[in-house]
mmCIF file of C-alpha atoms in Angstrom:
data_model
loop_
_atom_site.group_PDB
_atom_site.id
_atom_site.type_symbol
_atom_site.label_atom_id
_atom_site.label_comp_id
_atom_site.label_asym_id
_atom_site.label_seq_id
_atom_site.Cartn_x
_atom_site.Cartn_y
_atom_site.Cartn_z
ATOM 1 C CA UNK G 18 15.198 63.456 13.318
ATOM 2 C CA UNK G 19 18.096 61.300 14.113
ATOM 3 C CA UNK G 20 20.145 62.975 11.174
ATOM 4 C CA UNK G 21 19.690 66.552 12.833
ATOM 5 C CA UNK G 22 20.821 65.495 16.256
ATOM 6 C CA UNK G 23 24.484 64.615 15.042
ATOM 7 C CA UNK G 24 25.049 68.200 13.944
ATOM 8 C CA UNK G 25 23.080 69.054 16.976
ATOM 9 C CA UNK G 26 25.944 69.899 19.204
ATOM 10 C CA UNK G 27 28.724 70.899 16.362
ATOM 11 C CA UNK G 28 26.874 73.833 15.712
ATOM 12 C CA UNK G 29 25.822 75.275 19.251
ATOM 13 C CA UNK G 30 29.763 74.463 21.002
ATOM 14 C CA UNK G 31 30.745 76.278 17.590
ATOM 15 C CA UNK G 32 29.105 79.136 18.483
ATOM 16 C CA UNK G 33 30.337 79.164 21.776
ATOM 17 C CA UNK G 34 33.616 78.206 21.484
ATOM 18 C CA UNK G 35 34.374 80.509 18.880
ATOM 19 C CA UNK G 36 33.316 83.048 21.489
ATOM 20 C CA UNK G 37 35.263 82.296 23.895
ATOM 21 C CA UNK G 38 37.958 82.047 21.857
ATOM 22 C CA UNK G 39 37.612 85.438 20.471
ATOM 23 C CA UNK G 40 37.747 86.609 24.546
ATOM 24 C CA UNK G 41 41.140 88.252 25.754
ATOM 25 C CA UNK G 42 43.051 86.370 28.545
ATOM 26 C CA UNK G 43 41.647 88.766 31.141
ATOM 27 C CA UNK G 44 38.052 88.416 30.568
ATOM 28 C CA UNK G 45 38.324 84.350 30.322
ATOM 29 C CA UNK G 46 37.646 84.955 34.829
ATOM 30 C CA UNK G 47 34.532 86.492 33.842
ATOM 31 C CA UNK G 48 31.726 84.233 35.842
ATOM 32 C CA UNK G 49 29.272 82.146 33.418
ATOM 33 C CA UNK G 50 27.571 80.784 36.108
ATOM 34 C CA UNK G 51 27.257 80.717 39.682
ATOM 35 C CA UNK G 52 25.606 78.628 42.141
ATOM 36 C CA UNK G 53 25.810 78.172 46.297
ATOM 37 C CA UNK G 54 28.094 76.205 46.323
ATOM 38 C CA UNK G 55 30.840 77.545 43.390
ATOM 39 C CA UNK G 56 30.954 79.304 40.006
ATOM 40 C CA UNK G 57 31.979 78.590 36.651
ATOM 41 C CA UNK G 58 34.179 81.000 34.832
ATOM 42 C CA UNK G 59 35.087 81.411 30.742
ATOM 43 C CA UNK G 60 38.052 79.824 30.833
ATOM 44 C CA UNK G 61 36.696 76.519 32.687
ATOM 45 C CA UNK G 62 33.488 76.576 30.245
ATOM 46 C CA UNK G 63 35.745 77.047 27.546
ATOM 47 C CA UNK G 64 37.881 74.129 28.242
ATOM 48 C CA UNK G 65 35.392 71.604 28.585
ATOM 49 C CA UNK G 66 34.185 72.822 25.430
ATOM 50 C CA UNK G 67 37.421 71.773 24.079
ATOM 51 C CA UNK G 68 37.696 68.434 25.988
ATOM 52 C CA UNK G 69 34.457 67.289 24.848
ATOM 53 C CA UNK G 70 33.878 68.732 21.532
ATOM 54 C CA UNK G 71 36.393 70.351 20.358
ATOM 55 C CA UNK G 72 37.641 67.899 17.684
ATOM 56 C CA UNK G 73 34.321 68.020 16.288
ATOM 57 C CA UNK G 74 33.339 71.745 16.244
ATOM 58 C CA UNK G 75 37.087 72.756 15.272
ATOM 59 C CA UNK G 76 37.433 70.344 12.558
ATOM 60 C CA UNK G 77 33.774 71.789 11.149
ATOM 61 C CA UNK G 78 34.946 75.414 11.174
ATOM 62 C CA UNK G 79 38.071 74.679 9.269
ATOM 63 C CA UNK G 80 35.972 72.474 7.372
ATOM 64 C CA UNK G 81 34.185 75.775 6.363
ATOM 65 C CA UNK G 82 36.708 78.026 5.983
ATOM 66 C CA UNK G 83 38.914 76.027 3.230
ATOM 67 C CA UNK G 84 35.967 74.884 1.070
ATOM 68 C CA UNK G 85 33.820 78.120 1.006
ATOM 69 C CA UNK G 86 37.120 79.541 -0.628
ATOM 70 C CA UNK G 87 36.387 76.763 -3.638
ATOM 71 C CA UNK G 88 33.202 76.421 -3.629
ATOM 72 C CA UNK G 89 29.653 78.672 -2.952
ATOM 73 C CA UNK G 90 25.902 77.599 -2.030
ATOM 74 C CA UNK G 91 23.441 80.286 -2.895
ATOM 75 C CA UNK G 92 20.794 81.304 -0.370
ATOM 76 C CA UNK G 93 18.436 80.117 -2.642
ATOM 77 C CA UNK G 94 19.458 76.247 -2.508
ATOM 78 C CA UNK G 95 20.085 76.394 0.573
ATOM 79 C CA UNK G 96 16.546 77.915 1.196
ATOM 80 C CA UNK G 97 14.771 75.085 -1.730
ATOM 81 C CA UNK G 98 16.670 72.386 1.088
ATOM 82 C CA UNK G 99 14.731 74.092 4.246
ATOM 83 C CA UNK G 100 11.552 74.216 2.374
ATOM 84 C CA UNK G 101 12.436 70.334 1.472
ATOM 85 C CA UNK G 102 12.990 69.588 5.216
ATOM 86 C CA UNK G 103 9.543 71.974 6.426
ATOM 87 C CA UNK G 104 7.715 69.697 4.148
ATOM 88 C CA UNK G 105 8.814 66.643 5.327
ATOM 89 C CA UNK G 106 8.222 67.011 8.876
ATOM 90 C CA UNK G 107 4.968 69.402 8.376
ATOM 91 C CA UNK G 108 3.632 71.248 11.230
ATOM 92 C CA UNK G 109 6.246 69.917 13.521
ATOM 93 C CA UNK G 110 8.836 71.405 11.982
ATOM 94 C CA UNK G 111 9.595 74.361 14.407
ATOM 95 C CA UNK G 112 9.423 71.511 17.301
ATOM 96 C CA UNK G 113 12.401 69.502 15.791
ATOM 97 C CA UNK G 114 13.564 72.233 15.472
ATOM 98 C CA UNK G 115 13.594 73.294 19.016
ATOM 99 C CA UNK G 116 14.004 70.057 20.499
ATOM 100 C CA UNK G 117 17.605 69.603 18.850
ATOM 101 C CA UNK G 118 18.706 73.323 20.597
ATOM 102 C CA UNK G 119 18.470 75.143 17.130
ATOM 103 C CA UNK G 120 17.383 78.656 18.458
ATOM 104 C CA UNK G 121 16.055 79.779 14.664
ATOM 105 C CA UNK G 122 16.374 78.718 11.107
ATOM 106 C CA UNK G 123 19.117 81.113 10.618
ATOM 107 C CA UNK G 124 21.291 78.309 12.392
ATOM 108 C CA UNK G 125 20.243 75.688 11.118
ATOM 109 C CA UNK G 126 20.432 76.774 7.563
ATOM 110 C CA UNK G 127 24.642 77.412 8.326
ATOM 111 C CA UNK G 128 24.290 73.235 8.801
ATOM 112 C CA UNK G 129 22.638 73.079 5.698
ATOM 113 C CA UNK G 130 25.125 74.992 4.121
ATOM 114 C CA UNK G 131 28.105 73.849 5.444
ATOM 115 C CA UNK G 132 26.867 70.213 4.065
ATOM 116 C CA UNK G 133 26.322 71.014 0.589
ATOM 117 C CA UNK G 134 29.735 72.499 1.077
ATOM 118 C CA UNK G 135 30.867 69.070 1.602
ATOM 119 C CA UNK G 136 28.943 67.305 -1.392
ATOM 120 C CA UNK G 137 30.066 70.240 -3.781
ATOM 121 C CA UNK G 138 33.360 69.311 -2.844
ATOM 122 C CA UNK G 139 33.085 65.586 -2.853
ATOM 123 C CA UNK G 140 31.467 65.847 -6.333
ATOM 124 C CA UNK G 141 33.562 67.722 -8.262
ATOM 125 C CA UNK G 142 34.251 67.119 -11.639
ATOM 126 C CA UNK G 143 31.289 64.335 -12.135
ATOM 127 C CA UNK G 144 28.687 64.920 -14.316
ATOM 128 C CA UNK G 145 25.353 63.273 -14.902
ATOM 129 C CA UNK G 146 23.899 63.074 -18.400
ATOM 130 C CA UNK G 147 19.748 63.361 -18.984
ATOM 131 C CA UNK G 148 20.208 59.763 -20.705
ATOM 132 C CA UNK G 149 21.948 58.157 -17.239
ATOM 133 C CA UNK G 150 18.563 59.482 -15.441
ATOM 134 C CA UNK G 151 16.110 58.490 -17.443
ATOM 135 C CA UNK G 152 17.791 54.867 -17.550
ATOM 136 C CA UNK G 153 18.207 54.693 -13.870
ATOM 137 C CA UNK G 154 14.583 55.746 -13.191
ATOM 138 C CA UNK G 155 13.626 53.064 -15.591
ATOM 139 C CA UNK G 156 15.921 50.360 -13.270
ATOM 140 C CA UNK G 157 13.736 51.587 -10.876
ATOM 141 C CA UNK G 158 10.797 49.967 -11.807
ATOM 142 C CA UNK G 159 12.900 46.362 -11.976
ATOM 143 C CA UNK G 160 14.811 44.363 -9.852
ATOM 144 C CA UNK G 161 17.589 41.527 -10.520
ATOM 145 C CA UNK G 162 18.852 38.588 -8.919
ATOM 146 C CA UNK G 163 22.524 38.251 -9.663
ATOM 147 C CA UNK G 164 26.017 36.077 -8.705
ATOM 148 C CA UNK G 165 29.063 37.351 -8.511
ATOM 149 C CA UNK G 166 33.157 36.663 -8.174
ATOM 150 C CA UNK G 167 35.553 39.316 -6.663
ATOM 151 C CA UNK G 168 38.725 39.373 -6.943
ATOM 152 C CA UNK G 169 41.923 41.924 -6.081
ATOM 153 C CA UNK G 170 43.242 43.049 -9.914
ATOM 154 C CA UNK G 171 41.613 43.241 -13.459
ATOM 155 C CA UNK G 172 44.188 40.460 -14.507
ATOM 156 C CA UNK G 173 42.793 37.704 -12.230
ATOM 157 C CA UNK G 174 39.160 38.870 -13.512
ATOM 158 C CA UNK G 175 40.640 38.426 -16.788
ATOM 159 C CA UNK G 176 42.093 34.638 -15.598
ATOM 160 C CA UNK G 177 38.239 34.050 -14.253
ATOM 161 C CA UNK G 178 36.770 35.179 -17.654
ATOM 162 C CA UNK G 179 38.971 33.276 -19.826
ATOM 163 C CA UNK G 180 38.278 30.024 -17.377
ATOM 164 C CA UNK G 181 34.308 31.134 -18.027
ATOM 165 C CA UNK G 182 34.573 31.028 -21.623
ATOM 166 C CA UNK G 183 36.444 27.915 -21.694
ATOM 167 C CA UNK G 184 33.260 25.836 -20.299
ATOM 168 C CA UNK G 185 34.278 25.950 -16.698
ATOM 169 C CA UNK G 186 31.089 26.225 -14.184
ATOM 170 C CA UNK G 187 30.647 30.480 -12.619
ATOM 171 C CA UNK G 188 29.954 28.494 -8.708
ATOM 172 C CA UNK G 189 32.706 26.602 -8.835
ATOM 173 C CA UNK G 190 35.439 29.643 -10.215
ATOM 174 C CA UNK G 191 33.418 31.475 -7.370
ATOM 175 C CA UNK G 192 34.133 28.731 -4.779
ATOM 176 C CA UNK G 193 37.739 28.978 -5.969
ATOM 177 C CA UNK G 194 38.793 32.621 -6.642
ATOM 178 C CA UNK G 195 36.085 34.969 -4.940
ATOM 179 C CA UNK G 196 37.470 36.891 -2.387
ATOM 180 C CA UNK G 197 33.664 37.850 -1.344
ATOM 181 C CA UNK G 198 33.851 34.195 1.096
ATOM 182 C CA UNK G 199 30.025 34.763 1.717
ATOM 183 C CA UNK G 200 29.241 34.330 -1.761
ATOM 184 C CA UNK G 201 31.746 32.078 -2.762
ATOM 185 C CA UNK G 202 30.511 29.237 -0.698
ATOM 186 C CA UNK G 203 26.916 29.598 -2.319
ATOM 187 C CA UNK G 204 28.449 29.805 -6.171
ATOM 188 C CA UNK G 205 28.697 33.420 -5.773
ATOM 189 C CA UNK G 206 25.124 33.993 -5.584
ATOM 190 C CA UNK G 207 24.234 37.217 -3.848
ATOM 191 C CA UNK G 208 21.228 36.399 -2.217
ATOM 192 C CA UNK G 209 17.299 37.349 -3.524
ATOM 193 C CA UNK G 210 16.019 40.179 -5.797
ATOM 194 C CA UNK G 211 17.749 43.347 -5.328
ATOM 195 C CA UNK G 212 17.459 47.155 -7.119
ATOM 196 C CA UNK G 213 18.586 50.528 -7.579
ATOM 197 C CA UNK G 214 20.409 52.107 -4.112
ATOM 198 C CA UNK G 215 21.140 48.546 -3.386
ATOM 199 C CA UNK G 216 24.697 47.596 -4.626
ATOM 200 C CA UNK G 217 27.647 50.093 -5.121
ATOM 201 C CA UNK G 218 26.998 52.183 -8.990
ATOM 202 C CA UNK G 219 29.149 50.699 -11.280
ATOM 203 C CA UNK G 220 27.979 46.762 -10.050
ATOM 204 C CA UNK G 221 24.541 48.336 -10.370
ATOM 205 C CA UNK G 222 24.813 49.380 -13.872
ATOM 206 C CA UNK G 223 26.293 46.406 -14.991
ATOM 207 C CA UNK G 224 24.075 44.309 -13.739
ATOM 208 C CA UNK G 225 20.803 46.175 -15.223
ATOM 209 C CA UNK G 226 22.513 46.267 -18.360
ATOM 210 C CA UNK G 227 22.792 42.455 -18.915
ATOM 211 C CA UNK G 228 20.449 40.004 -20.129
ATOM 212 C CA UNK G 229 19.600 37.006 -18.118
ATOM 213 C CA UNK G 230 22.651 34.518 -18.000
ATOM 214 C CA UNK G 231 24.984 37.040 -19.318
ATOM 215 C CA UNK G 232 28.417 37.836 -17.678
ATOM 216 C CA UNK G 233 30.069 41.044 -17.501
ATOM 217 C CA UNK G 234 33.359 41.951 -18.183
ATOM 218 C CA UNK G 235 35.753 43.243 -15.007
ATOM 219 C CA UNK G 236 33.947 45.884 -13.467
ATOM 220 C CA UNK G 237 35.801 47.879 -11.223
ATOM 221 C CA UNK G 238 33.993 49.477 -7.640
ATOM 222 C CA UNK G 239 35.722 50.235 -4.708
ATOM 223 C CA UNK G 240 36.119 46.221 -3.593
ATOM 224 C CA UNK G 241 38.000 44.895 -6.541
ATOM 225 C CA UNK G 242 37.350 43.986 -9.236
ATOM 226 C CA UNK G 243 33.835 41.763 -10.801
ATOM 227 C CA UNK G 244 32.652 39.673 -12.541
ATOM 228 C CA UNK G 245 28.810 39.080 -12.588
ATOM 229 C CA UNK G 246 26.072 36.987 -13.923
ATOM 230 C CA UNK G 247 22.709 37.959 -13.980
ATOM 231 C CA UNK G 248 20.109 34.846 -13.005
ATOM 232 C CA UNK G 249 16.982 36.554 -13.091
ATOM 233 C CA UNK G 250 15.221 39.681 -13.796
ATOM 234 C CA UNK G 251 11.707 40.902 -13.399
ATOM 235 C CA UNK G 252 9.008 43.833 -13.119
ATOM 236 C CA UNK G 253 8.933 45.363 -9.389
ATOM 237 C CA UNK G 254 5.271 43.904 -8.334
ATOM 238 C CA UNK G 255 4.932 47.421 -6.822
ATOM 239 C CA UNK G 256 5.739 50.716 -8.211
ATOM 240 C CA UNK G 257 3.104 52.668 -6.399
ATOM 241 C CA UNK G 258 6.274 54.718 -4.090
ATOM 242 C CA UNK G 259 8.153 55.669 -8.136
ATOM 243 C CA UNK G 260 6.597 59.292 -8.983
ATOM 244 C CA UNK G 261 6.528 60.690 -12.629
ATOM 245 C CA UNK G 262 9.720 61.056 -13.929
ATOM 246 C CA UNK G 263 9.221 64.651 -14.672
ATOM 247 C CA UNK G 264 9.116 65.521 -10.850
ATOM 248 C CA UNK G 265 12.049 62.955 -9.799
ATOM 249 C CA UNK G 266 14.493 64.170 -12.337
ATOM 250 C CA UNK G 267 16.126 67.003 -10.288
ATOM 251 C CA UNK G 268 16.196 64.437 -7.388
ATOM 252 C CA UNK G 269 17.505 61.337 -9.498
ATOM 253 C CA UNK G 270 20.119 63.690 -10.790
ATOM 254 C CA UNK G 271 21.233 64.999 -7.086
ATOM 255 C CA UNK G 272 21.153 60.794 -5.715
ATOM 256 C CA UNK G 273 23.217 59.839 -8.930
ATOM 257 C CA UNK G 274 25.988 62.694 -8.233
ATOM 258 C CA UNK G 275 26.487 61.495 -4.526
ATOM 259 C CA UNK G 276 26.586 58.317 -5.181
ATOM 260 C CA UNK G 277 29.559 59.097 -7.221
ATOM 261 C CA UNK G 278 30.697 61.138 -4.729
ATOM 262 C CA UNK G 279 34.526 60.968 -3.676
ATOM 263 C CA UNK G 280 35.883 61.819 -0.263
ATOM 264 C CA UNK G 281 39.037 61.800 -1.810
ATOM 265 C CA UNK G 282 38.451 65.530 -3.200
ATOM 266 C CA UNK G 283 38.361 67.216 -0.103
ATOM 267 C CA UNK G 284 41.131 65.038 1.199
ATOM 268 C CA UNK G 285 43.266 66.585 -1.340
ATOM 269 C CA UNK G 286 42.084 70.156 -0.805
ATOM 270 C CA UNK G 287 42.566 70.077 2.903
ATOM 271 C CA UNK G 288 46.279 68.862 1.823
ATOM 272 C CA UNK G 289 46.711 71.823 0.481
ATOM 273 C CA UNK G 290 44.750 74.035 2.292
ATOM 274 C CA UNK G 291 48.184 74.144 4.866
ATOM 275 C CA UNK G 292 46.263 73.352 7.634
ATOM 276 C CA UNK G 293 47.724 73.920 11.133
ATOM 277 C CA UNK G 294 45.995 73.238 14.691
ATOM 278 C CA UNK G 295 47.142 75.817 17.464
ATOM 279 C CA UNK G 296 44.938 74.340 20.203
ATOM 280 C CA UNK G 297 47.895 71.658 21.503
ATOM 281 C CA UNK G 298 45.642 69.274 22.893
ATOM 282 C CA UNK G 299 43.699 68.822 19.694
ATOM 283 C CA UNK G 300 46.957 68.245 17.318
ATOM 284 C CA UNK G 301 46.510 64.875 17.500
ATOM 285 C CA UNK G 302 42.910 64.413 17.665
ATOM 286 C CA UNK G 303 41.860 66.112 14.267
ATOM 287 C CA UNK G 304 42.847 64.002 11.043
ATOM 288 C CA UNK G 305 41.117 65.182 7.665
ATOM 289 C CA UNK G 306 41.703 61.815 6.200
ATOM 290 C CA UNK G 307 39.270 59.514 5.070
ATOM 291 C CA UNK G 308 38.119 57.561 8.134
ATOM 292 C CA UNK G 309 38.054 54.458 5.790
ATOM 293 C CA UNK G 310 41.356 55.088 4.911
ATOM 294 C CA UNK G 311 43.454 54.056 8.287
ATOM 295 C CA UNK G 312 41.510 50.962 7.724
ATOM 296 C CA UNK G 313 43.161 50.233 4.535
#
């Protein structure tokens, strides 16, 4: 439930705002409510809306508007996604449904939508191969232990490698070059057994595809760059939760694309998309950059 509630108030204030918006100057007086002691007209309703959510609710609409130029959703996945979501929760689907202030499906199918908007977006241009499933369903079944040193640029991976091969011990080049300081001070070890979902793609995939005491070359993820060592791998004692492969493929193959996923995309298409805000008080509230890239 918790991931319905954020969207929750997005799409309802959407609705209203946008109808307010759409109402001429004069009728923004017309009374929305009234009580004993006072009403509440349009134009007060409408700029709370603003005050509160605006940011939000705006930012979603334009949201819309660029990518469904790029990119379409049929009805039908969008539909295959409901009947995902009815199953899940069962009989008390039209409950949740009520509870979060969704008056019908209809509504919150535009949520649905408007997210696989995003992912389309986010994913474009990767592709996942029948082989890359099949091996990461089979990863599924196993789990690693592994150490690991990270460092800024390929050529100080390259430095750590050559050190590597040259006799000198992984814990103590870890100790010394690992910008990962939780690791480092433990020889780079990265704690107990871990799997698939667990560690960013690429570190992932490396890791699966080593033998015991191996070392990788650089691998690249979105930290730096490293270089791992596999101490252990064995059998998952349970497996009980990992369906046939035949009904996980379409699933593996949606998990694999978003985990390649890049926000970046639709970064670049909102660049272009000339996008101006008219409301003055939201100018400087609505960013379409990467929220982890002010950070950086």
């Amino acid at each position: 439930m918790r991931k319905v509630i954020p969207v929750l108030v997005s799409i309802i204030a959407m609705l209203t705002l946008a109808a307010c918006n759409n109402s001429s100057a004069s009728s923004n007086s017309k009374v929305v409510a009234s009580t004993k002691n006072g009403e509440v007209n349009k134009e007060e309703f409408y700029n709370k809306l603003v005050s509160e959510h605006g940011d939000k609710v705006l930012k979603d609409m334009v949201y819309e508007e660029v990518l469904s130029e790029k990119f379409s959703v049929s009805d039908k996945k969008v539909q295959t996604k409901l009947d995902k979501m009815k199953e899940q929760y069962g009989d008390k689907f039209q409950s949740v449904l009520k509870q979060n202030g969704f008056a019908d499906e209809a509504q919150f199918k535009e949520v649905i939508r408007s997210s696989m908007l995003k992912q389309k977006a986010a994913t474009q241009g990767v592709s996942v191969k029948d082989e890359e499933i099949k091996q990461y369903y089979e990863n599924m079944k196993k789990e690693f232990k592994a150490s690991h040193i990270l460092v800024k640029d390929k050529k100080t991976a390259d430095e750590v490698l050559k050190k590597l091969e040259n006799g000198e011990e992984f814990a103590k080049l870890a100790k010394e070059y690992s910008t990962d300081k939780k690791s480092a001070n433990n020889g780079g070890k990265l704690g107990g057994y871990t799997s698939t979902g667990k560690m960013v793609l690429p570190f992932e995939k490396a890791a699966y595809n080593l033998k015991v005491g191996e070392v990788s070359d650089p691998v690249k993820t979105k930290h730096g760059y490293h270089v791992i060592k596999v101490t252990d791998k064995r059998d998952k004692e349970d497996t009980s939760s990992i369906g046939k492969f035949k009904d996980m493929k379409d699933q593996l193959r949606q998990e694999l694309l978003n985990r390649q996923a890049n926000p970046d995309n639709i970064t670049e298409i909102m660049k272009n998309a000339g996008v101006e805000i008219k409301i003055e008080e939201l100018k400087d509230q609505i960013s379409f950059e990467p929220k982890s890239s002010a950070s950086k």
